[in-house]
Coordinates of C-alpha atoms and ligand atoms in Angstrom, one line a residue:
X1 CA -56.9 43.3 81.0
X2 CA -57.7 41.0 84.4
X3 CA -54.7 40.9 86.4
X4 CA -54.8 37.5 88.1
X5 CA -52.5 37.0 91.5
X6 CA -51.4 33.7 91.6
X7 CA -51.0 32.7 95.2
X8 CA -49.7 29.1 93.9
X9 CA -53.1 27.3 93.6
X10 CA -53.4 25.0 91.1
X11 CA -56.5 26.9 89.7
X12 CA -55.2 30.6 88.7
X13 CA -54.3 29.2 85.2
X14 CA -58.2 27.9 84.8
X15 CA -59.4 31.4 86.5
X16 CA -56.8 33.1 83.5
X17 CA -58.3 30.4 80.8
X18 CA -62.0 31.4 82.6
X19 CA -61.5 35.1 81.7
X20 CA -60.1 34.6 78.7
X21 CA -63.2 32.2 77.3
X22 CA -65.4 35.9 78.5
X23 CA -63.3 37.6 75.4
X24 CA -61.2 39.4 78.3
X25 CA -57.7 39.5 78.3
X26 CA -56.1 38.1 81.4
X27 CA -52.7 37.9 83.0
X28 CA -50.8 36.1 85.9
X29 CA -49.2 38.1 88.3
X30 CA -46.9 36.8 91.2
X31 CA -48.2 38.4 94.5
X32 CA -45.2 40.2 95.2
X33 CA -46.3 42.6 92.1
X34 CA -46.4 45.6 93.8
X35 CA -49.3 48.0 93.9
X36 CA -47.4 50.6 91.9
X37 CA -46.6 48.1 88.9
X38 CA -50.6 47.2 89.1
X39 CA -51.4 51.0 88.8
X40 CA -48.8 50.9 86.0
X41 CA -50.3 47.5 84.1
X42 CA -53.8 49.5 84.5
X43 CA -56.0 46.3 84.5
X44 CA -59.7 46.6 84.6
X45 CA -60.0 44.1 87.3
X46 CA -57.9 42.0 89.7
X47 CA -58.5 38.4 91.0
X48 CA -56.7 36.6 93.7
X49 CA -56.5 33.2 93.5
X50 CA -56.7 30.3 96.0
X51 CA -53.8 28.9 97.2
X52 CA -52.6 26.0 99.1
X53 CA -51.7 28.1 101.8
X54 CA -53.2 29.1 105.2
X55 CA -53.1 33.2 105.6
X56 CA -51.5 31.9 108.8
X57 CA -48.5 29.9 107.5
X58 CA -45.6 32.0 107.8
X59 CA -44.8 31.9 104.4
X60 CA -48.1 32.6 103.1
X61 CA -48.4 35.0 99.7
X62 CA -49.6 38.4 100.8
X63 CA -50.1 41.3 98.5
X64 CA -49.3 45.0 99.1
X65 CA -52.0 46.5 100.9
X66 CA -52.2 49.3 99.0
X67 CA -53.4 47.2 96.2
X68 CA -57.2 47.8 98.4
X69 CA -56.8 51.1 97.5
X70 CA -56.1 51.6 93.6
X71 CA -60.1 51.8 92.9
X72 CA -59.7 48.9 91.1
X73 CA -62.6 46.0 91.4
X74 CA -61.1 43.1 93.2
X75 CA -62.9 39.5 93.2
X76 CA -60.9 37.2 96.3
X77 CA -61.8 33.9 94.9
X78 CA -61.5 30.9 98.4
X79 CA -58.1 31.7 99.6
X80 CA -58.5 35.3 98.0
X81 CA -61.2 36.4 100.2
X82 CA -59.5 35.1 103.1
X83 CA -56.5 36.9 102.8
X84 CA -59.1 40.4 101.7
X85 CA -60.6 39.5 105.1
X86 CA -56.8 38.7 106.9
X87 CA -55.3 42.1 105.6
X88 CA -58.1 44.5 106.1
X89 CA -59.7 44.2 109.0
X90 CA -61.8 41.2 109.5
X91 CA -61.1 38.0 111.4
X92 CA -60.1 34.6 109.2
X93 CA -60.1 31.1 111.9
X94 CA -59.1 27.8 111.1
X95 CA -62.5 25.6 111.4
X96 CA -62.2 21.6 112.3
X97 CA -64.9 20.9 109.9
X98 CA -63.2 21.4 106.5
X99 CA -65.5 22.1 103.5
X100 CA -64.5 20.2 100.4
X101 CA -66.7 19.3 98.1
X102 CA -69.9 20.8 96.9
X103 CA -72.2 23.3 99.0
X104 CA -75.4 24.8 98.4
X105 CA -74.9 28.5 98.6
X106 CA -77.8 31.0 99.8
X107 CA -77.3 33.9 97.8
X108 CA -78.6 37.5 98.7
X109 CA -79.0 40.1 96.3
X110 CA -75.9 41.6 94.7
X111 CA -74.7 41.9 91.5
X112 CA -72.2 39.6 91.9
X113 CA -74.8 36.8 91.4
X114 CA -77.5 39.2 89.0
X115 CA -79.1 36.2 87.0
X116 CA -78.8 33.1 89.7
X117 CA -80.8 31.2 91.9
X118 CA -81.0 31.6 95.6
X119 CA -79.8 28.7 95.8
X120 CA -76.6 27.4 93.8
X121 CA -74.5 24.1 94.3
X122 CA -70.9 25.5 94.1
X123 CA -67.5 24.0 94.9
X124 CA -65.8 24.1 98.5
X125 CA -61.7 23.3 98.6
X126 CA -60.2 25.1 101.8
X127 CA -60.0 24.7 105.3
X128 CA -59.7 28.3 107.0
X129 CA -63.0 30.8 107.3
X130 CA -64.0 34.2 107.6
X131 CA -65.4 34.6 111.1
X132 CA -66.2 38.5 110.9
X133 CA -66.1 40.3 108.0
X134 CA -64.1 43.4 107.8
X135 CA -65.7 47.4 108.2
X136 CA -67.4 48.7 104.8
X137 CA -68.3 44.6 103.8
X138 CA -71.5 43.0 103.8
X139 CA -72.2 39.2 103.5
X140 CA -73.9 38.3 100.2
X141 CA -73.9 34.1 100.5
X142 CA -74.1 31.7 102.9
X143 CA -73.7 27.5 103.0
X144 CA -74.8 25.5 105.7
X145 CA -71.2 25.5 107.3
X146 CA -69.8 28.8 106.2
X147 CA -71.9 31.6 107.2
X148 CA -69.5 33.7 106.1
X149 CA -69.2 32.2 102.3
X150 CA -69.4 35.5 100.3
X151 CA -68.9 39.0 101.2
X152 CA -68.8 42.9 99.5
X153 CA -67.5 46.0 99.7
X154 CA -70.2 48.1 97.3
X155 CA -68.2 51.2 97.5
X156 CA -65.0 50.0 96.8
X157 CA -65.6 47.1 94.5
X158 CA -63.8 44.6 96.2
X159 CA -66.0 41.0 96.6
X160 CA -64.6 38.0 98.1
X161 CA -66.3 34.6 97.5
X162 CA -64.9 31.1 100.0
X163 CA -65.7 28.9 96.5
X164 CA -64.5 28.2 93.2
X165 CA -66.4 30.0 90.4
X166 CA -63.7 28.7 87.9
X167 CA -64.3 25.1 88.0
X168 CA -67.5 23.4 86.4
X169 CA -68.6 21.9 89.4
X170 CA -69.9 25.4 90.2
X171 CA -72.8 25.4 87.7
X172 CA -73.0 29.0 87.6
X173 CA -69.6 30.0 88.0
X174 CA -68.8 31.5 84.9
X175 CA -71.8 33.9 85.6
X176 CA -69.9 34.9 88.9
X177 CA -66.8 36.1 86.7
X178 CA -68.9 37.7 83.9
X179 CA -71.0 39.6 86.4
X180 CA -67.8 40.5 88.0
X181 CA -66.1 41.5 84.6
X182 CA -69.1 43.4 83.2
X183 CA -71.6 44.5 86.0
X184 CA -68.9 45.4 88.2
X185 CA -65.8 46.5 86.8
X186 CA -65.3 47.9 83.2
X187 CA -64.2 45.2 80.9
X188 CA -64.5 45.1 77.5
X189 CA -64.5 42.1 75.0
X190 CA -61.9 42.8 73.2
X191 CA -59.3 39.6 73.3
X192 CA -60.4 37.9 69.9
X193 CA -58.1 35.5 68.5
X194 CA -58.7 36.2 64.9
X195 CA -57.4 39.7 65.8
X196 CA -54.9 38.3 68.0
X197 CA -53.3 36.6 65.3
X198 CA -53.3 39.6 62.7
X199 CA -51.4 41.7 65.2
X200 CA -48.6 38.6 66.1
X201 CA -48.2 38.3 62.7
X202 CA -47.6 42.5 61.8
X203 CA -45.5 42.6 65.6
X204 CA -43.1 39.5 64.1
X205 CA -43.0 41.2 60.7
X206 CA -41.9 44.7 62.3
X207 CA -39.3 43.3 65.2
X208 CA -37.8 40.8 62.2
X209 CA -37.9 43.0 59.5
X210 CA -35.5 41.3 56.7
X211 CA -33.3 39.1 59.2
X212 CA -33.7 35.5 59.6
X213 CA -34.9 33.0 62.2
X214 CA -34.4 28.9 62.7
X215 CA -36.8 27.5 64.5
X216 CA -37.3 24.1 65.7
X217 CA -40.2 22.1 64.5
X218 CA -41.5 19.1 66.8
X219 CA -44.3 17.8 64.8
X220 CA -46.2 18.9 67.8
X221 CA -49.1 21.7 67.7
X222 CA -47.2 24.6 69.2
X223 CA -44.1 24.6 67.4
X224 CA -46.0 24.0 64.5
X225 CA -48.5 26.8 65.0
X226 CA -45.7 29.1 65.7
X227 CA -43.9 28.4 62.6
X228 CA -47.0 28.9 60.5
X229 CA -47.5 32.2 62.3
X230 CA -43.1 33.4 61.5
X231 CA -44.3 32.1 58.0
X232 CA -47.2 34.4 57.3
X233 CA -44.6 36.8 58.9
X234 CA -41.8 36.4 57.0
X235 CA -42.0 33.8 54.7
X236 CA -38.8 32.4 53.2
X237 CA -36.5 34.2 55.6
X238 CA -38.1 31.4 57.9
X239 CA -35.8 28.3 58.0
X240 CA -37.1 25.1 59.8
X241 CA -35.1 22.5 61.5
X242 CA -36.0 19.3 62.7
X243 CA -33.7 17.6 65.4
X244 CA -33.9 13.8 65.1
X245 CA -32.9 13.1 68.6
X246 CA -33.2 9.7 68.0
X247 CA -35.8 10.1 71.2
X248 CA -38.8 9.8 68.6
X249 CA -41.8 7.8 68.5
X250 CA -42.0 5.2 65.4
X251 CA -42.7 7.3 62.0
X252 CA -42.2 10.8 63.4
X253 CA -39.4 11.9 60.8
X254 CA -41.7 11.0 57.6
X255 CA -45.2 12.3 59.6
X256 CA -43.0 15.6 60.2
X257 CA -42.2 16.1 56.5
X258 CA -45.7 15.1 55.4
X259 CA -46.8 18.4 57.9
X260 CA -44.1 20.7 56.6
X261 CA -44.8 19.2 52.8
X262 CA -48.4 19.9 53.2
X263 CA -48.6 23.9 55.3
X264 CA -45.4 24.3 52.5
X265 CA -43.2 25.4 54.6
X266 CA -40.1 25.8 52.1
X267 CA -36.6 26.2 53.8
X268 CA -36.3 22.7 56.1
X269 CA -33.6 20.7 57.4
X270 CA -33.5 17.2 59.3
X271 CA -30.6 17.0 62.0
X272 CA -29.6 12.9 62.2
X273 CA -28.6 13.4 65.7
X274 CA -29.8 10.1 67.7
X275 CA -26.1 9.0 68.3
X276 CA -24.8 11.8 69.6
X277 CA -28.0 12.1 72.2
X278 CA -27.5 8.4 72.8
X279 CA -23.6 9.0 73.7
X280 CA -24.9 11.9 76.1
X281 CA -27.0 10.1 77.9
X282 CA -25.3 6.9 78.8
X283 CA -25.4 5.7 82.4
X284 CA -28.0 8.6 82.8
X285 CA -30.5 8.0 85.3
X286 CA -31.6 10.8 87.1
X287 CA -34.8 12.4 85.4
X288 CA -33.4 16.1 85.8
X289 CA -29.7 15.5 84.7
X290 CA -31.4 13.8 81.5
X291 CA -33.4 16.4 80.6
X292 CA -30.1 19.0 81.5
X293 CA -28.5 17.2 78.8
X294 CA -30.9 16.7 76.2
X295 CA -31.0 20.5 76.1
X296 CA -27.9 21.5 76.4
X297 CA -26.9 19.1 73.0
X298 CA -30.4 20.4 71.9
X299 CA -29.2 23.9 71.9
X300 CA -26.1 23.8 71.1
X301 CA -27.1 21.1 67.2
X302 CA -29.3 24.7 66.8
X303 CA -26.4 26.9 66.8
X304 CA -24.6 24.8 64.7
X305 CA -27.5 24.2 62.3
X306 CA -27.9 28.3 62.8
X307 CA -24.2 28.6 61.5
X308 CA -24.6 26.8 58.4
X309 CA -27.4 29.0 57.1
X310 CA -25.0 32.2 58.2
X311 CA -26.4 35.6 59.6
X312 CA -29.5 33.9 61.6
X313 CA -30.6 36.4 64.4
X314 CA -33.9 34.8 65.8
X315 CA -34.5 31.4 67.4
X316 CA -38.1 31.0 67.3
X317 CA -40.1 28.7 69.3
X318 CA -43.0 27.4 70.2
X319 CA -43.5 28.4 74.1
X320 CA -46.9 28.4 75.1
X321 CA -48.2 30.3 78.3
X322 CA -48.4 27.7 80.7
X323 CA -45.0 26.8 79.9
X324 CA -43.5 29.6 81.1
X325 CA -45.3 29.5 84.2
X326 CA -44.5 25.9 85.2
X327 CA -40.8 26.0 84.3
X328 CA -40.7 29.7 86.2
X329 CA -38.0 29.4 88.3
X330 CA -39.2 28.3 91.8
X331 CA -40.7 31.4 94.2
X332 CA -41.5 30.8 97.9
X333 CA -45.1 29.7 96.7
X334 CA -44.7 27.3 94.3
X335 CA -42.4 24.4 93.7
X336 CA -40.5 24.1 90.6
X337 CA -41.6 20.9 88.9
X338 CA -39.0 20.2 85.8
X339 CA -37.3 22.2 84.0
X340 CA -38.8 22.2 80.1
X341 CA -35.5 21.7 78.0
X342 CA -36.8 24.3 75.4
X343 CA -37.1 26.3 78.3
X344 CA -33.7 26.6 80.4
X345 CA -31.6 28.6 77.8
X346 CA -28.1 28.0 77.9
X347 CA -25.6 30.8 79.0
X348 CA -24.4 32.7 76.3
X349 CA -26.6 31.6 73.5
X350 CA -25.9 33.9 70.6
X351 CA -29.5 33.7 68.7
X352 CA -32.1 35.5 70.3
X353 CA -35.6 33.8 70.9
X354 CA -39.0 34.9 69.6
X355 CA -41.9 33.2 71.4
X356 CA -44.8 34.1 69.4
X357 CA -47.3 32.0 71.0
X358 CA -46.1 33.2 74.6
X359 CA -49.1 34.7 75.8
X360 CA -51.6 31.4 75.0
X361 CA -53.2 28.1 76.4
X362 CA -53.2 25.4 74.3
X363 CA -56.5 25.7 73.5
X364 CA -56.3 28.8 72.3
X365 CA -53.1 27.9 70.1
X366 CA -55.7 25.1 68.6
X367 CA -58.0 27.8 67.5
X368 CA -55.2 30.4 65.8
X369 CA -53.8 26.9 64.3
X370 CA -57.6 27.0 62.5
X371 CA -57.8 30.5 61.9
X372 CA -54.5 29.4 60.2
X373 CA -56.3 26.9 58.1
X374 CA -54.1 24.6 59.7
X375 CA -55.3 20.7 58.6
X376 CA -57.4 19.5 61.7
X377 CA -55.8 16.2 61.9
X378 CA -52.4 17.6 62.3
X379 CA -54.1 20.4 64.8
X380 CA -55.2 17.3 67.2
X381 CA -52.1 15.7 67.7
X382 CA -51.3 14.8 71.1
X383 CA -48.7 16.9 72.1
X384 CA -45.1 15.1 72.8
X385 CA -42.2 16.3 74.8
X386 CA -39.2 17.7 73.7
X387 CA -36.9 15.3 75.4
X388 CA -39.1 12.9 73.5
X389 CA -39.1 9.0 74.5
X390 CA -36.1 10.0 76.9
X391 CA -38.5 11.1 79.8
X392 CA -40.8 7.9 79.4
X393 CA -38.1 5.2 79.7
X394 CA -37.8 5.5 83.1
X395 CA -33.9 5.0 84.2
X396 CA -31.0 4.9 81.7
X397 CA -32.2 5.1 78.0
X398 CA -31.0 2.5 76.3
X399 CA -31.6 1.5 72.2
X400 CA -33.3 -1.6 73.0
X401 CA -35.6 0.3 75.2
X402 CA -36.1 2.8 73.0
X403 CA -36.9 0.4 70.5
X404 CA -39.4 -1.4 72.9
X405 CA -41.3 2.3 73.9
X406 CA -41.2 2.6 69.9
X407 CA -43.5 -0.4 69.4
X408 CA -45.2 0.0 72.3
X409 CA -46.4 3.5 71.6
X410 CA -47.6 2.6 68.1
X411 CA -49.5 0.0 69.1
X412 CA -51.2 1.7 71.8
X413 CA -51.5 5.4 69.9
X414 CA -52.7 3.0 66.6
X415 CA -55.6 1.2 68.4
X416 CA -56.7 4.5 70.2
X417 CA -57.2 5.6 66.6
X418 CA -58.9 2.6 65.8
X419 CA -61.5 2.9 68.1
X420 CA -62.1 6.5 68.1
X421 CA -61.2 7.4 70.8
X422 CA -57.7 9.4 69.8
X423 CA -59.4 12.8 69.4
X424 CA -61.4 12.4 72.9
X425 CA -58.8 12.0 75.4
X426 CA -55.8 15.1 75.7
X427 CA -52.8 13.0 75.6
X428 CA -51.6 9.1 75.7
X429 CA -48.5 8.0 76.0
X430 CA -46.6 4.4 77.2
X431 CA -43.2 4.2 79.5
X432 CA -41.0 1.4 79.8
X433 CA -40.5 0.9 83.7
X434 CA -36.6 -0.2 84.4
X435 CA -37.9 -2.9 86.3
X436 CA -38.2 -6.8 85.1
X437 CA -40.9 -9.1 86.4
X438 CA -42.2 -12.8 85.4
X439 CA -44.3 -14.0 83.3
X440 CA -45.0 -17.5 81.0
X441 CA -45.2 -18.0 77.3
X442 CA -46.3 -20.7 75.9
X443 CA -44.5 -23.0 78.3
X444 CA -41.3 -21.5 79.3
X445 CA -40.6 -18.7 82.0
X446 CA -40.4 -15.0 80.6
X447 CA -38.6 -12.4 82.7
X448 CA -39.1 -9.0 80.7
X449 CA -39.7 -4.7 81.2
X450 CA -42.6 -3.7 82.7
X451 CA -45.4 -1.2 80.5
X452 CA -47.3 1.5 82.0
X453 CA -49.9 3.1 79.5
X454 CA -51.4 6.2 80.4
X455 CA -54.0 8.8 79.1
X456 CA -55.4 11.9 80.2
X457 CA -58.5 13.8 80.0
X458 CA -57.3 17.4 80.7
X459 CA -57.9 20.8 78.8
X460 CA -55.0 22.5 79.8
X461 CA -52.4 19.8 81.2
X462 CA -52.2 21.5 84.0
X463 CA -54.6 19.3 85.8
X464 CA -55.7 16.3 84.3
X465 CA -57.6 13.3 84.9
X466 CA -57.0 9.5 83.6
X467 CA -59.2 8.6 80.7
X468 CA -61.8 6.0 81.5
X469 CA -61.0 3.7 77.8
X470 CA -63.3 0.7 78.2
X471 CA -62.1 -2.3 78.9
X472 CA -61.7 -4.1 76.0
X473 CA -60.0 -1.4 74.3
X474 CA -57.6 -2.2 77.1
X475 CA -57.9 -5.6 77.0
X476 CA -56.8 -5.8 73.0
X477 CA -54.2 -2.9 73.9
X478 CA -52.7 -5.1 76.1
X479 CA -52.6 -8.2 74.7
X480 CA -51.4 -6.4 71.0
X481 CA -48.4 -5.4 73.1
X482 CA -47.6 -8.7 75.3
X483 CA -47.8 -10.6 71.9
X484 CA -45.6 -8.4 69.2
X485 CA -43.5 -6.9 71.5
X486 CA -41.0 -8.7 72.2
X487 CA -39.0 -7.5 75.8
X488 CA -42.8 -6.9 77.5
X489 CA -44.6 -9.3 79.3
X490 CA -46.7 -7.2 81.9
X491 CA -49.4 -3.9 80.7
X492 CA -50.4 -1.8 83.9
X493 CA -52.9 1.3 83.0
X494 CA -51.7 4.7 85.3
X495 CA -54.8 5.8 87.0
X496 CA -53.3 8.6 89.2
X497 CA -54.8 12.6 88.6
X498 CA -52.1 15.1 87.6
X499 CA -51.8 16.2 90.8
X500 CA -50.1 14.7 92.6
X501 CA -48.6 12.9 89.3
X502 CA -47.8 14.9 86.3
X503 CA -48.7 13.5 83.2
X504 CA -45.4 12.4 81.7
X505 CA -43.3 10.1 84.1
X506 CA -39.8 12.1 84.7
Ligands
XMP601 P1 -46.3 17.2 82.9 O1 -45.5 15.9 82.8 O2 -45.5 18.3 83.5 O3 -46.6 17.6 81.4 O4 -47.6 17.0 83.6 C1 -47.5 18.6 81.0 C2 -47.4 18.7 79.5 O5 -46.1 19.2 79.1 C3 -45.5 18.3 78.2 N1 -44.1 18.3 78.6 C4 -43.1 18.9 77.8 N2 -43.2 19.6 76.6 N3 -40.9 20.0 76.7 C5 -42.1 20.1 76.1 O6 -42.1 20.6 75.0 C6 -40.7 19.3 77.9 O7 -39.6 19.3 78.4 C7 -41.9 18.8 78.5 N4 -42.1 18.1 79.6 C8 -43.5 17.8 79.6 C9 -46.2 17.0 78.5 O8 -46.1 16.1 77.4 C10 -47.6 17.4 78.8 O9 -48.3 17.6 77.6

């Protein structure tokens, strides 16, 4: 296992996803972890992260110095090696000529870079420097600006680099981390999903044993994934509930049942519960207090769905790794961003949950879903929130917006499919903006909702960038909407990254 510290950069999750792609097991680990609980986790290798941070700010992530000590390999990625450099005893400045961006790299010889070039285009994203390197460290790369751009320690393992290995625009990145995982420290491939899978399925069969477990079925990958998993487990002792929260996009009951129809999935329930969600959320506005309720009536439809089928012990769900992480609660180095209603458990909640896709990306939930023999189609659905339409209509949600978003969406998700282009971008979605502007039809004066489409290329959703759908793709999308939906008469396209913007709107 490669114990990843997570100093609050937005890449740790991709260094994780990086490590994991080398067939190596990898984990996040806050940087308060302390050097004992490392020597306890006994990972092959550690990586620090980058990090927004300077090593200056007085809040700055630090780990336990001891940690230099464990004879464990350590790679500092950007941030990382700064802080190596900051805590032993080398000399980190804050340089008026930032480096973002790509840099050529002179590399010397080390093993860190067996198998490159001397000269490699890698990717810059910081603003401090290592001005002298600390004792027992050499400097193995060099850019034009950063003399000091990589740096070793041969006799204890420990390698700092000032760039990103994990993201593409480093062509040989990934060589950096395998040289790191195999030349230097001891790893071993050994995190294979098909395996993977056979021991989630014998650990869910041996911690259920006869008892029974509802679980809640989106429609969406993970929770459907998940379920297949608790089935192979434990087969009809698995019973299946799907919440109507009336916050569902147009044909999402029947395309549900044709999923649980088809895997044959046999004990399954639909809650009717869109009045009662409609109720709760009148007046609502604020984006957190909407999602606060949706889970709380969320949770507490379960336990009475839980009550009918009498002596339920297990909740399962569908929590994925990245999840967890972004709906962790906030630390002094990252911000918490929402709160994910299948997430923020309700006090006193008398079922006990059972995550079995905890410890996965979504990528990697794709490929069990196929080692599953999972139908493809249903395996490349977008995914789709659990507080459903609710978090896209910005404002109070009201049935004729919901209504609105409902057409909208098809339209938009139905010509996506149409043009192929459904299966190449990560995620689309509409929301109704609660804002009214004008417009002409035919010959009188229109004075209807505002539409923002958007769509996003990303791999992990963690970062994400906006699809580039030709023009007139958009150009139909648009006017299909203007012209059958009645309530819209203005289609903006959202071309902002996640970050800053997250992909869904509240
Ligand atoms: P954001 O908006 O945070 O979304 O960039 C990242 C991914 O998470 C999905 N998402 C949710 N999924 N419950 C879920 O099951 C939620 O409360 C929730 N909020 C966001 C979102 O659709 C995107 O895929």
């Amino acid at each position: 296992m490669v114990a990843v510290i997570n100093f609050g950069g937005q890449y740790a999750h991709l260094i994780a996803r990086r490590v994991r792609e080398l067939g190596v097991k990898s984990e996040l680990l806050v940087p308060e972890t302390s050097a004992q609980k490392i020597k306890d986790l006994s990972p092959d290798a550690i990586i620090f992260s980058g990090s927004p941070h300077s090593v200056f700010d007085k809040n700055a992530p630090r780990v336990d110095k001891n940690i230099y000590d464990l004879n464990i390999p350590i790679l500092g990625i950007c941030y990382g090696q700064q802080l190596i450099s900051y805590q032993l005893d080398g000399l980190v400045t804050t340089h008026e000529s930032k480096q973002f961006g790509k840099e050529i790299l002179k590399t010397e010889n080390s093993v860190l870079f067996e198998n490159l070039s001397k000269r490699e285009t890698v990717w810059f994203s910081h603003g401090d420097q290592v001005d002298k390197i600390p004792s027992g460290f050499n400097v193995i790369g060099s850019t034009k600006n950063a003399k000091i751009a990589a740096i070793e320690n041969k006799t204890k393992k420990i390698y700092g680099i000032q760039f990103h290995p994990e993201v593409t625009h480093t062509f040989s990145g990934q060589k950096i981390i395998s040289n790191f995982l195999f030349k230097i420290s001891n790893c071993k491939k050994d995190w294979d999903l098909k395996k993977q899978k056979d021991e989630i399925v014998k650990s869910l069969k041996q911690k259920i044993k006869s008892q029974k477990v509802i679980m809640a079925i989106s429609g969406g990958v993970d929770s459907l994934v998940a379920a297949t998993l608790l089935k192979e487990a434990i087969g009809k002792n698995l019973y299946l509930t799907f919440i109507d929260t009336g916050l569902m996009r147009k044909g999402e009951v029947s395309e549900v049942e044709t999923i649980v129809n088809k895997v044959g999935f046999t004990n399954f329930r639909i809650s009717k519960s869109g009045a009662r969600f409609l109720f709760a959320l009148k007046g609502v506005t604020d984006p957190e207090e909407k999602r606060k309720i949706i889970s709380k009536h969320y949770f507490a439809i379960f336990e009475e769905e839980a009550q009918k089928i009498k002596n339920v012990t297990f909740l399962g769900q569908g929590t994925i790794y990245p999840d967890r992480i972004e709906s962790a609660q906030p630390t002094k180095h990252a911000d918490k961003i929402k709160s994910h209603h299948n997430l923020t458990l309700p006090k006193g909640l008398k079922l006990q949950i059972i995550e079995p896709l905890a410890e996965f990306y979504k990528d990697e939930v794709r490929k069990i879903g196929t080692i599953l023999k999972i139908n493809p189609e249903f395996l490349a659905r977008h995914p789709f929130p659990g507080p459903g339409l609710a978090i896209r209509i910005l404002g109070e949600v009201t049935e004729e917006r919901l209504s609105i978003i409902r057409e909208v969406d098809y339209i938009f998700i139905s010509e996506l499919k149409s043009s192929g282009l459904y299966n190449k971008v990560g995620q689309a979605l509409a929301a109704l903006l609660p804002v009214k502007s004008v417009g002409v039809m035919g010959d009188a004066r229109t004075y209807s909702y505002i539409i923002s489409l958007r769509s996003v290329d990303t791999q992990d959703f963690m970062t994400a960038d906006w699809s580039k759908i030709p023009n007139v793709v958009l150009e139909k999308i648009s006017s299909r909407i203007v012209n059958e939906v009645r309530g819209v008469n203005r289609v903006l396209y959202d071309i902002t990254q996640k970050p800053p913007a997250t992909i869904e709107y509240e």
